[in-house]
Coordinates of C-alpha atoms and ligand atoms in Angstrom, one line a residue:
Chain A
X1 CA -33.0 33.3 -16.3
X2 CA -33.5 35.2 -13.0
X3 CA -36.8 36.8 -12.4
X4 CA -37.3 39.4 -9.6
X5 CA -40.9 40.4 -9.0
X6 CA -41.9 43.2 -6.7
X7 CA -39.1 42.3 -4.4
X8 CA -39.1 44.2 -1.2
X9 CA -36.7 43.6 1.7
X10 CA -36.8 45.5 5.0
X11 CA -34.4 45.2 7.9
X12 CA -36.3 46.7 10.7
X13 CA -37.3 50.1 9.6
X14 CA -34.6 50.2 6.9
X15 CA -35.9 49.4 3.4
X16 CA -33.0 47.9 1.6
X17 CA -34.8 46.8 -1.6
X18 CA -38.0 48.5 -2.6
X19 CA -40.5 46.9 -5.0
X20 CA -37.9 45.8 -7.5
X21 CA -38.9 44.0 -10.7
X22 CA -36.6 42.9 -13.4
X23 CA -35.4 39.9 -15.3
X24 CA -31.9 38.6 -16.1
X25 CA -31.7 36.7 -19.3
X26 CA -29.4 33.9 -20.3
X27 CA -26.7 34.3 -23.0
X28 CA -25.4 37.7 -22.0
X29 CA -23.6 39.2 -19.1
X30 CA -25.9 41.4 -17.1
X31 CA -24.4 44.1 -14.9
X32 CA -26.1 45.1 -11.7
X33 CA -25.1 48.7 -10.9
X34 CA -25.8 51.0 -8.0
X35 CA -24.1 53.2 -5.5
X36 CA -23.1 51.9 -2.0
X37 CA -26.1 50.7 -0.1
X38 CA -28.3 50.5 -3.1
X39 CA -29.4 47.0 -2.3
X40 CA -27.4 45.0 -4.8
X41 CA -26.1 42.5 -2.3
X42 CA -29.4 42.2 -0.6
X43 CA -31.1 41.4 -3.9
X44 CA -28.5 38.7 -4.6
X45 CA -28.8 37.1 -1.2
X46 CA -32.6 37.0 -1.7
X47 CA -32.1 35.2 -5.0
X48 CA -30.1 32.3 -3.4
X49 CA -32.6 32.2 -0.5
X50 CA -30.3 33.4 2.3
X51 CA -32.5 36.4 3.0
X52 CA -36.2 36.0 2.9
X53 CA -38.0 38.8 1.0
X54 CA -40.4 40.9 3.1
X55 CA -42.7 40.7 0.1
X56 CA -42.4 39.8 -3.6
X57 CA -40.2 37.0 -4.9
X58 CA -37.1 36.0 -6.7
X59 CA -37.1 33.0 -9.0
X60 CA -34.4 31.2 -10.9
X61 CA -35.4 29.4 -14.1
X62 CA -39.0 29.5 -12.9
X63 CA -38.3 28.0 -9.5
X64 CA -37.7 29.3 -6.0
X65 CA -34.0 28.6 -5.2
X66 CA -34.8 26.3 -2.3
X67 CA -36.9 24.0 -4.5
X68 CA -33.9 22.9 -6.5
X69 CA -32.9 19.3 -6.2
X70 CA -29.3 20.3 -6.9
X71 CA -28.8 24.0 -6.1
X72 CA -25.1 24.1 -6.8
X73 CA -25.5 22.9 -10.5
X74 CA -28.4 25.4 -11.0
X75 CA -26.9 28.5 -9.5
X76 CA -23.3 29.4 -8.5
X77 CA -23.0 32.4 -6.3
X78 CA -20.1 34.5 -5.1
X79 CA -21.4 36.6 -2.3
X80 CA -20.0 39.9 -1.1
X81 CA -18.8 39.0 2.3
X82 CA -16.3 36.3 3.0
X83 CA -18.1 33.0 3.2
X84 CA -15.3 30.6 4.2
X85 CA -14.1 29.4 7.6
X86 CA -10.7 31.0 8.2
X87 CA -9.3 27.8 9.7
X88 CA -10.1 25.5 6.8
X89 CA -8.0 25.1 3.6
X90 CA -9.4 26.2 0.3
X91 CA -9.4 22.6 -0.9
X92 CA -11.4 21.3 2.1
X93 CA -13.8 24.2 1.8
X94 CA -14.6 23.3 -1.8
X95 CA -14.6 19.6 -1.0
X96 CA -17.1 20.0 1.8
X97 CA -19.4 21.9 -0.6
X98 CA -18.9 19.4 -3.4
X99 CA -19.8 16.5 -1.1
X100 CA -23.2 17.8 -0.4
X101 CA -24.1 17.1 -4.0
X102 CA -21.9 14.1 -4.7
X103 CA -19.6 16.2 -6.9
X104 CA -16.3 14.3 -7.2
X105 CA -12.9 15.6 -5.9
X106 CA -11.7 15.8 -9.5
X107 CA -14.0 18.7 -10.1
X108 CA -12.7 20.4 -7.0
X109 CA -9.2 20.2 -8.4
X110 CA -10.4 21.5 -11.8
X111 CA -11.9 24.7 -10.3
X112 CA -8.9 25.2 -8.1
X113 CA -6.7 25.1 -11.2
X114 CA -9.1 27.2 -13.2
X115 CA -9.0 30.1 -10.7
X116 CA -5.2 29.8 -10.2
X117 CA -5.1 28.7 -6.6
X118 CA -3.2 25.5 -7.2
X119 CA -0.2 26.5 -5.1
X120 CA -2.2 27.6 -2.0
X121 CA -5.1 25.2 -2.1
X122 CA -3.9 23.3 1.0
X123 CA -3.3 26.5 3.1
X124 CA -5.7 27.9 5.6
X125 CA -7.9 30.5 4.1
X126 CA -7.3 32.8 7.0
X127 CA -4.0 33.8 5.5
X128 CA -5.4 34.5 2.0
X129 CA -5.1 38.0 0.5
X130 CA -8.3 39.7 -0.7
X131 CA -7.7 38.6 -4.3
X132 CA -7.0 35.0 -3.3
X133 CA -10.2 35.0 -1.2
X134 CA -12.0 36.4 -4.2
X135 CA -10.6 33.6 -6.5
X136 CA -11.8 31.0 -4.0
X137 CA -15.2 32.6 -4.0
X138 CA -15.2 32.3 -7.8
X139 CA -14.1 28.7 -7.6
X140 CA -17.1 28.0 -5.3
X141 CA -19.5 29.7 -7.7
X142 CA -18.1 27.5 -10.6
X143 CA -18.0 24.3 -8.7
X144 CA -21.3 22.8 -9.8
X145 CA -20.8 24.1 -13.4
X146 CA -24.0 26.0 -12.9
X147 CA -26.4 27.4 -15.5
X148 CA -26.8 30.7 -13.6
X149 CA -24.0 32.7 -12.0
X150 CA -24.5 35.4 -9.5
X151 CA -21.4 37.3 -8.6
X152 CA -21.3 40.2 -6.1
X153 CA -18.4 42.5 -7.0
X154 CA -16.2 39.7 -8.4
X155 CA -13.4 42.0 -9.5
X156 CA -13.0 43.4 -6.0
X157 CA -9.4 42.9 -5.0
X158 CA -8.2 41.3 -8.2
X159 CA -5.1 42.5 -9.9
X160 CA -5.3 43.8 -13.5
X161 CA -4.4 40.3 -14.8
X162 CA -7.2 38.9 -12.7
X163 CA -9.7 41.5 -13.8
X164 CA -8.9 40.7 -17.5
X165 CA -9.2 37.0 -16.8
X166 CA -12.6 37.2 -15.1
X167 CA -13.9 39.4 -17.9
X168 CA -13.1 36.9 -20.5
X169 CA -14.3 34.0 -18.3
X170 CA -17.7 35.6 -17.7
X171 CA -18.2 36.5 -21.4
X172 CA -17.2 32.9 -22.3
X173 CA -19.7 31.5 -19.8
X174 CA -22.4 33.7 -21.1
X175 CA -21.7 32.7 -24.6
X176 CA -22.4 29.1 -23.6
X177 CA -25.9 30.2 -22.8
X178 CA -25.6 30.7 -19.1
X179 CA -27.1 33.5 -17.2
X180 CA -24.4 35.7 -15.8
X181 CA -25.4 38.4 -13.3
X182 CA -22.7 40.5 -11.7
X183 CA -22.8 43.6 -9.5
X184 CA -20.4 46.5 -9.3
X185 CA -20.5 50.1 -8.4
X186 CA -18.1 51.0 -11.1
X187 CA -19.8 51.7 -14.4
X188 CA -16.6 51.6 -16.4
X189 CA -15.9 48.1 -15.1
X190 CA -19.3 46.8 -16.1
X191 CA -19.2 48.6 -19.5
X192 CA -16.3 46.4 -20.6
X193 CA -17.9 43.1 -19.4
X194 CA -21.7 43.5 -19.5
X195 CA -24.0 43.9 -22.3
X196 CA -27.2 44.5 -20.4
X197 CA -27.6 46.7 -17.3
X198 CA -29.8 46.9 -14.3
X199 CA -29.3 50.1 -12.4
X200 CA -30.8 50.6 -8.9
X201 CA -30.6 53.3 -6.3
X202 CA -31.9 53.2 -2.8
X203 CA -33.5 49.8 -3.5
X204 CA -35.5 51.1 -6.5
X205 CA -35.1 50.3 -10.2
X206 CA -33.6 53.2 -12.1
X207 CA -32.8 51.6 -15.5
X208 CA -33.1 48.2 -17.2
X209 CA -31.4 48.7 -20.5
X210 CA -28.5 47.7 -22.8
X211 CA -25.1 49.2 -22.1
X212 CA -25.1 50.9 -25.5
X213 CA -28.5 52.5 -24.9
X214 CA -27.5 53.5 -21.5
X215 CA -24.4 55.3 -22.8
X216 CA -26.1 56.9 -25.8
X217 CA -29.2 57.7 -23.9
X218 CA -27.2 59.8 -21.5
X219 CA -27.4 62.6 -24.0
X220 CA -23.8 63.5 -23.5
X221 CA -22.4 62.4 -26.8
X222 CA -20.7 65.2 -28.6
X223 CA -18.3 65.7 -31.6
X224 CA -14.9 67.0 -31.0
X225 CA -13.2 68.7 -34.0
X226 CA -9.6 70.0 -34.3
X227 CA -9.2 72.2 -37.2
X228 CA -7.0 75.2 -38.2
X229 CA -10.2 76.6 -39.7
X230 CA -12.3 76.1 -36.5
X231 CA -13.9 79.5 -36.6
X232 CA -15.2 79.2 -40.2
X233 CA -16.3 75.6 -39.6
X234 CA -18.3 76.8 -36.5
X235 CA -20.1 79.3 -38.7
X236 CA -21.1 76.6 -41.2
X237 CA -22.2 74.1 -38.5
X238 CA -24.3 76.6 -36.5
X239 CA -28.0 75.8 -36.6
X240 CA -31.1 75.1 -34.4
X241 CA -30.5 72.5 -31.7
X242 CA -26.7 72.6 -32.2
X243 CA -24.5 73.9 -29.5
X244 CA -20.8 74.7 -30.2
X245 CA -18.2 75.3 -27.6
X246 CA -14.5 76.0 -28.1
X247 CA -12.5 75.0 -25.1
X248 CA -9.3 76.1 -26.8
X249 CA -8.2 77.7 -30.0
X250 CA -8.7 75.4 -33.0
X251 CA -10.9 73.0 -31.0
X252 CA -14.7 72.7 -31.3
X253 CA -17.0 70.6 -29.2
X254 CA -20.3 70.2 -31.1
X255 CA -23.3 68.6 -29.6
X256 CA -26.7 68.0 -31.3
X257 CA -25.2 66.6 -34.4
X258 CA -23.0 63.7 -35.6
X259 CA -19.4 63.3 -36.7
X260 CA -20.5 62.4 -40.3
X261 CA -22.4 65.7 -40.6
X262 CA -19.4 67.6 -39.3
X263 CA -17.1 65.9 -41.7
X264 CA -19.4 66.5 -44.7
X265 CA -19.8 70.1 -43.8
X266 CA -16.0 70.6 -43.7
X267 CA -15.5 68.8 -47.0
X268 CA -18.2 70.8 -48.7
X269 CA -16.4 74.0 -47.8
X270 CA -12.9 72.7 -48.3
X271 CA -11.9 73.1 -44.6
X272 CA -9.0 71.1 -43.2
X273 CA -9.6 68.8 -40.3
X274 CA -6.9 67.4 -38.0
X275 CA -9.1 65.4 -35.7
X276 CA -12.7 64.3 -35.7
X277 CA -14.2 62.1 -33.1
X278 CA -17.3 61.3 -31.1
X279 CA -17.0 61.7 -27.3
X280 CA -19.5 59.3 -25.8
X281 CA -19.5 61.2 -22.5
X282 CA -18.1 59.3 -19.6
X283 CA -20.0 56.3 -18.4
X284 CA -19.4 57.4 -14.9
X285 CA -21.1 60.7 -15.8
X286 CA -24.1 58.9 -17.1
X287 CA -24.3 56.7 -14.1
X288 CA -23.9 59.6 -11.6
X289 CA -26.5 61.6 -13.4
X290 CA -28.9 58.7 -13.1
X291 CA -28.2 58.0 -9.5
X292 CA -27.7 61.6 -8.4
X293 CA -30.9 61.6 -6.3
X294 CA -30.5 58.2 -4.8
X295 CA -26.9 58.2 -3.5
X296 CA -27.2 57.3 0.1
X297 CA -23.7 57.7 1.5
X298 CA -22.4 60.9 0.0
X299 CA -19.1 62.3 1.3
X300 CA -19.6 65.7 2.8
X301 CA -16.1 67.0 2.6
X302 CA -16.0 70.6 1.3
X303 CA -14.5 71.0 -2.1
X304 CA -14.6 67.3 -2.8
X305 CA -15.8 68.1 -6.3
Chain B
X1 CA -21.2 47.4 -30.2
X2 CA -20.0 44.1 -28.8
X3 CA -19.9 41.0 -31.0
X4 CA -22.4 39.0 -29.0
X5 CA -25.1 41.6 -29.5
X6 CA -25.0 41.2 -33.2
X7 CA -25.1 37.5 -33.3
X8 CA -27.9 35.3 -32.2
X9 CA -28.2 34.5 -28.5
X10 CA -27.0 31.1 -27.6
X11 CA -29.5 28.6 -26.4
X12 CA -29.9 28.6 -22.6
X13 CA -27.4 26.3 -20.9
X14 CA -28.8 23.2 -19.3
X15 CA -26.8 22.0 -16.3
X16 CA -25.4 18.4 -16.7
X17 CA -27.5 16.1 -14.6
X18 CA -26.2 13.5 -12.2
X19 CA -25.5 15.5 -9.1
X20 CA -28.1 15.8 -6.3
X21 CA -28.2 17.3 -2.9
X22 CA -28.7 14.4 -0.6
X23 CA -28.8 13.6 3.1
X24 CA -25.8 11.3 2.7
X25 CA -24.0 14.2 0.9
X26 CA -24.8 16.5 3.8
X27 CA -23.4 13.9 6.3
X28 CA -20.2 13.5 4.3
X29 CA -19.9 17.3 4.0
X30 CA -20.2 17.8 7.7
X31 CA -17.7 15.0 8.3
X32 CA -15.2 16.8 6.0
X33 CA -15.9 20.1 7.7
X34 CA -15.5 18.7 11.2
X35 CA -12.1 17.0 10.6
X36 CA -10.7 19.8 8.4
X37 CA -10.4 22.2 11.4
X38 CA -7.4 21.9 13.6
X39 CA -9.5 22.9 16.6
X40 CA -11.5 19.6 16.3
X41 CA -8.4 17.5 16.7
X42 CA -7.0 19.6 19.6
X43 CA -10.3 19.7 21.6
X44 CA -11.2 16.1 21.1
X45 CA -7.7 15.0 22.1
X46 CA -7.8 17.3 25.2
X47 CA -11.3 15.9 26.1
X48 CA -10.2 12.3 26.0
X49 CA -6.8 12.7 27.6
X50 CA -8.3 14.9 30.3
X51 CA -11.0 12.4 31.1
X52 CA -8.8 9.3 31.1
X53 CA -5.9 11.1 32.8
X54 CA -7.8 12.6 35.6
X55 CA -9.6 9.3 36.2
X56 CA -6.3 7.4 36.4
X57 CA -4.7 10.0 38.6
X58 CA -7.5 10.0 41.1
X59 CA -7.8 6.2 41.1
X60 CA -4.1 5.9 41.8
X61 CA -4.2 8.3 44.7
X62 CA -7.2 6.8 46.6
X63 CA -6.0 5.4 49.9
X64 CA -7.1 1.9 50.6
X65 CA -8.0 2.1 54.2
X66 CA -10.8 4.7 54.2
X67 CA -13.7 2.4 54.2
X68 CA -14.7 3.6 50.7
X69 CA -16.7 0.9 48.9
X70 CA -19.2 0.2 46.2
X71 CA -19.5 0.2 42.5
X72 CA -20.7 3.8 42.3
X73 CA -17.8 5.0 44.4
X74 CA -15.4 3.2 42.2
X75 CA -16.9 4.6 39.0
X76 CA -17.0 8.1 40.4
X77 CA -13.2 7.8 40.8
X78 CA -12.7 6.4 37.4
X79 CA -14.9 9.0 35.7
X80 CA -13.8 11.9 37.8
X81 CA -12.6 13.8 34.6
X82 CA -15.7 13.2 32.6
X83 CA -17.7 16.2 33.7
X84 CA -14.8 18.5 32.9
X85 CA -14.3 16.7 29.6
X86 CA -17.9 17.2 28.7
X87 CA -17.3 20.9 28.7
X88 CA -14.7 20.5 26.0
X89 CA -17.2 18.4 24.0
X90 CA -20.0 20.9 24.5
X91 CA -17.8 23.8 23.5
X92 CA -16.7 22.1 20.3
X93 CA -20.3 21.2 19.5
X94 CA -21.2 24.9 19.9
X95 CA -18.3 25.9 17.7
X96 CA -19.2 23.6 14.9
X97 CA -22.3 25.8 14.5
X98 CA -21.3 29.2 15.7
X99 CA -18.0 29.0 13.9
X100 CA -19.9 29.0 10.7
X101 CA -21.8 32.1 11.6
X102 CA -18.8 34.1 12.9
X103 CA -16.7 33.3 9.8
X104 CA -19.5 33.6 7.3
X105 CA -19.0 30.1 5.9
X106 CA -22.7 29.5 6.8
X107 CA -23.6 31.5 3.7
X108 CA -21.8 28.9 1.5
X109 CA -23.3 26.1 3.5
X110 CA -26.8 27.3 3.3
X111 CA -26.6 28.2 -0.4
X112 CA -25.6 24.6 -1.1
X113 CA -28.4 23.4 1.1
X114 CA -31.2 26.0 1.0
X115 CA -33.7 24.0 2.9
X116 CA -31.4 24.4 5.9
X117 CA -32.8 21.8 8.3
X118 CA -30.7 19.0 6.8
X119 CA -27.6 20.9 7.7
X120 CA -28.5 21.0 11.4
X121 CA -29.5 17.4 11.3
X122 CA -26.3 16.3 9.6
X123 CA -24.2 18.3 12.1
X124 CA -26.0 16.7 15.0
X125 CA -25.7 13.2 13.6
X126 CA -22.0 13.5 12.6
X127 CA -20.9 15.1 15.8
X128 CA -23.1 12.8 18.0
X129 CA -21.6 9.7 16.3
X130 CA -18.0 10.9 16.6
X131 CA -18.5 11.7 20.3
X132 CA -20.3 8.4 20.9
X133 CA -17.5 6.3 19.4
X134 CA -14.7 8.3 21.0
X135 CA -16.2 8.2 24.5
X136 CA -17.2 4.6 24.3
X137 CA -13.6 3.8 23.8
X138 CA -12.5 6.4 26.5
X139 CA -15.0 5.1 29.1
X140 CA -13.8 1.5 28.9
X141 CA -10.1 2.3 28.7
X142 CA -10.5 4.5 31.8
X143 CA -12.6 1.9 33.6
X144 CA -9.9 -0.8 33.2
X145 CA -7.1 1.7 33.9
X146 CA -8.8 2.8 37.1
X147 CA -9.5 -0.8 38.2
X148 CA -5.9 -1.6 37.8
X149 CA -4.9 1.4 39.8
X150 CA -7.4 1.2 42.7
X151 CA -5.8 -0.7 45.6
X152 CA -8.8 -1.2 47.8
X153 CA -10.5 -4.6 47.1
X154 CA -13.7 -2.9 48.3
X155 CA -13.6 -0.8 45.2
X156 CA -13.0 -3.6 42.9
X157 CA -15.8 -3.8 40.3
X158 CA -16.3 -6.1 37.3
X159 CA -18.1 -5.3 34.1
X160 CA -20.4 -8.2 34.7
X161 CA -21.7 -6.7 38.0
X162 CA -25.3 -5.6 38.0
X163 CA -25.7 -2.2 36.4
X164 CA -22.0 -1.5 35.7
X165 CA -22.1 -1.8 32.0
X166 CA -25.3 0.2 31.9
X167 CA -23.7 3.0 34.0
X168 CA -20.6 3.0 31.7
X169 CA -22.8 3.4 28.6
X170 CA -24.8 5.9 30.7
X171 CA -21.7 8.1 30.7
X172 CA -21.4 7.9 26.9
X173 CA -25.1 8.7 26.6
X174 CA -24.8 11.7 28.9
X175 CA -21.9 13.1 26.9
X176 CA -23.7 12.6 23.6
X177 CA -26.8 14.2 25.0
X178 CA -24.9 17.2 26.1
X179 CA -23.1 17.4 22.8
X180 CA -26.4 17.4 20.9
X181 CA -27.8 20.0 23.3
X182 CA -24.8 22.2 22.7
X183 CA -25.3 22.0 18.9
X184 CA -28.9 23.1 19.2
X185 CA -27.9 25.9 21.5
X186 CA -25.2 27.1 19.1
X187 CA -27.8 27.1 16.3
X188 CA -30.3 29.1 18.4
X189 CA -27.8 31.7 19.7
X190 CA -25.4 31.8 16.7
X191 CA -22.8 33.5 18.8
X192 CA -19.8 31.6 20.2
X193 CA -19.2 33.5 23.4
X194 CA -22.9 33.8 24.1
X195 CA -23.6 30.1 23.6
X196 CA -20.6 29.0 25.7
X197 CA -21.6 31.4 28.5
X198 CA -25.2 30.1 28.3
X199 CA -24.1 26.5 28.4
X200 CA -21.8 26.9 31.3
X201 CA -23.9 29.3 33.2
X202 CA -27.5 28.1 32.7
X203 CA -27.0 24.4 31.8
X204 CA -24.1 23.5 34.1
X205 CA -23.9 25.9 37.0
X206 CA -27.4 27.3 37.6
X207 CA -28.9 23.9 38.6
X208 CA -26.1 23.4 41.1
X209 CA -26.5 26.9 42.5
X210 CA -30.3 26.5 42.7
X211 CA -30.0 23.7 45.2
X212 CA -28.8 26.2 47.9
X213 CA -31.9 28.3 47.5
X214 CA -34.3 28.1 50.5
X215 CA -37.4 27.1 48.6
X216 CA -38.5 23.5 48.6
X217 CA -40.0 23.5 45.1
X218 CA -36.6 24.4 43.6
X219 CA -35.2 21.1 44.9
X220 CA -38.2 19.3 43.3
X221 CA -37.5 20.9 39.9
X222 CA -33.8 20.8 39.7
X223 CA -33.5 17.1 38.7
X224 CA -35.5 17.9 35.6
X225 CA -33.2 20.7 34.4
X226 CA -31.7 20.0 31.0
X227 CA -28.2 19.7 32.5
X228 CA -29.3 17.2 35.2
X229 CA -31.7 14.8 33.5
X230 CA -28.9 12.4 32.4
X231 CA -27.5 12.1 36.0
X232 CA -29.4 8.9 36.8
X233 CA -27.9 7.1 33.8
X234 CA -24.4 7.2 35.2
X235 CA -25.3 5.5 38.5
X236 CA -25.0 1.7 39.1
X237 CA -27.5 1.9 41.9
X238 CA -30.4 4.2 40.8
X239 CA -32.7 3.5 43.7
X240 CA -32.0 6.9 45.4
X241 CA -32.4 9.2 42.4
X242 CA -35.6 11.2 41.7
X243 CA -35.7 10.1 38.1
X244 CA -35.7 6.5 37.1
X245 CA -33.7 5.3 34.2
X246 CA -36.7 5.3 31.9
X247 CA -37.7 8.8 33.0
X248 CA -34.2 10.0 32.5
X249 CA -34.2 8.9 28.8
X250 CA -37.7 10.4 28.5
X251 CA -36.5 13.8 29.8
X252 CA -33.4 13.8 27.6
X253 CA -35.7 13.2 24.7
X254 CA -38.0 16.0 25.8
X255 CA -35.2 18.5 26.1
X256 CA -33.7 17.6 22.8
X257 CA -37.1 17.9 21.1
X258 CA -37.6 21.3 22.7
X259 CA -34.0 22.5 21.7
X260 CA -34.1 21.2 18.2
X261 CA -37.7 22.3 17.7
X262 CA -36.7 25.9 18.6
X263 CA -33.4 25.7 16.6
X264 CA -35.3 24.4 13.5
X265 CA -38.0 27.0 13.6
X266 CA -35.4 29.8 14.0
X267 CA -33.2 28.3 11.3
X268 CA -36.1 28.4 8.8
X269 CA -37.3 31.8 9.8
X270 CA -34.2 33.9 10.2
X271 CA -32.1 35.3 7.4
X272 CA -28.7 33.6 7.2
Ligands
ATP401 N1 -28.5 42.3 7.5 C1 -28.8 43.6 7.4 N2 -29.3 44.3 8.5 C2 -29.6 45.5 8.4 N3 -29.4 46.3 7.4 C3 -28.9 45.8 6.3 C4 -28.6 44.4 6.2 N4 -28.1 44.1 5.0 C5 -28.1 45.3 4.3 N5 -28.6 46.3 5.1 C6 -28.9 47.7 4.6 O1 -29.6 47.6 3.4 C7 -29.0 48.6 2.5 C8 -28.6 47.9 1.2 O2 -27.4 47.1 1.5 P1 -26.7 46.3 0.4 O3 -25.5 45.6 1.1 O4 -27.7 45.4 -0.3 O5 -26.2 47.4 -0.6 P2 -25.1 47.2 -1.8 O6 -25.8 47.8 -3.0 O7 -24.7 45.8 -1.9 O8 -24.0 48.2 -1.4 P3 -22.4 48.1 -1.7 O9 -22.1 48.7 -3.0 O10 -21.8 49.0 -0.6 O11 -22.0 46.7 -1.5 C9 -27.9 49.3 3.2 O12 -28.4 50.5 3.7 C10 -27.6 48.4 4.3 O13 -27.1 49.1 5.4
MG402 MG1 -22.9 45.0 -1.8

């Protein structure tokens, strides 16, 4: 359980996080979404006590992070920027952290195997690829077998295999009753991993909802029908609150109703359907709609759209 | 709809007990960190070889008919490389702290030990102890090497002579003091180049330069500068120095308290 209460963080004049309040519950993967510069990394650093809040507070399982007697077994964190000395091997980096808590070397080998760094564990981290560095960061987070995981853009730099692996890993960890909190600026990525969503923009809370509600609530769901009798079907479907578009011959896009209703209408009038499906509207659309006013770093190239 | 949403939420995971963040753990961690960098081995080796080598070289080349005499003269030949070697030690001390900031590993370190001060203490203790052991050995090896190489009987000194043993350990104390000062400095400034420049410029060179200034008060103050307060300890005959042996220890203590006080306050206050 992570609780953020009225968290505000200013760097000089810049307000990175602005009166943020939300909670992350155990047992599910919670996604933390926001455009570049929204304040995700800042919030995560505040949770593990690296950055002190200007006001407000961040608590983990009811306590301030620095009060824990064994921080590594309470919270495992993968932070955005590289957090390893380039001249040290992956093994020694993990070992040095493990020793602070008396965690045995056996556990270090375990997490190295778990993240697939066995072959390169003795090599200097400076030569690691982005993905290898990321795997090491995940190993650090898992080292203490913690109850709470905080991961800042964990899929960054991972290959498709790695992405799939971490998705399963995180879901597995959540199903054991852990709190899993991960950030991303890719909605589509989070939709496949997370069940709950916290969306922020310019440091402010924009949404605190389930992924399903977020997608449905975007109001973009519409029914797509392919039928040789499209024109007649459209006549029967027409009604108040229903809009029908026909992007091409024989295709209808109906919003304001459901696929079941469309199917029943067709059956009632003996019309042939070739295809009937609900378009949820793209997640990225929903996300962009929500954050449209709070995107900080917008590209200004003409015709980018 | 994902499967987990339809089923009951699992009970919150309780971390397995048994592990604790401890002071001993922090010491072992810093020990691991220190020796897992190649630069540690290289710099320490350079420091020792340089100190012993220069001492031996100079001792071997001292002519025997110059009327040079006295224990302090003999020790100054033997320990001719120590002040150079102390720069290596100080730079490595600075890097054990600033290296963490420049590479970002400080974020891992401080999230494992969020109270922070223990990390600084552990770094100081581990590095101070390593330097103390290494230079104790170096000082004695160099002393005997130098005695074997010095021809002039007037420069012959024995460990049992008054103040000689104290002066030899004085060299060790001075190096350890400078190493500790360097760690605090690195923690205050956080930047490798800045800290090294400050150490060499302000701690080492400025007090020497200051002595050529025309004002009398400068000469009165210079012995109390952080880079000078240990100078009495390395003398066999301390009757000529401004600070006595006791005062010298006192001032080393004062400067360390000031440096670590400032470092500690900043470490607590600043974001990592
Ligand atoms: N140490 C700092 N000093 C000054 N400004 C900072 C600092 N850290 C973050 N900021 C600013 O605070 C804002 C939030 O940054 P943050 O890194 O938290 O965003 P983010 O949501 O993680 O973005 P991204 O998706 O690009 O990683 C940005 O405008 C950033 O420039
Ligand atoms: Mg970020």
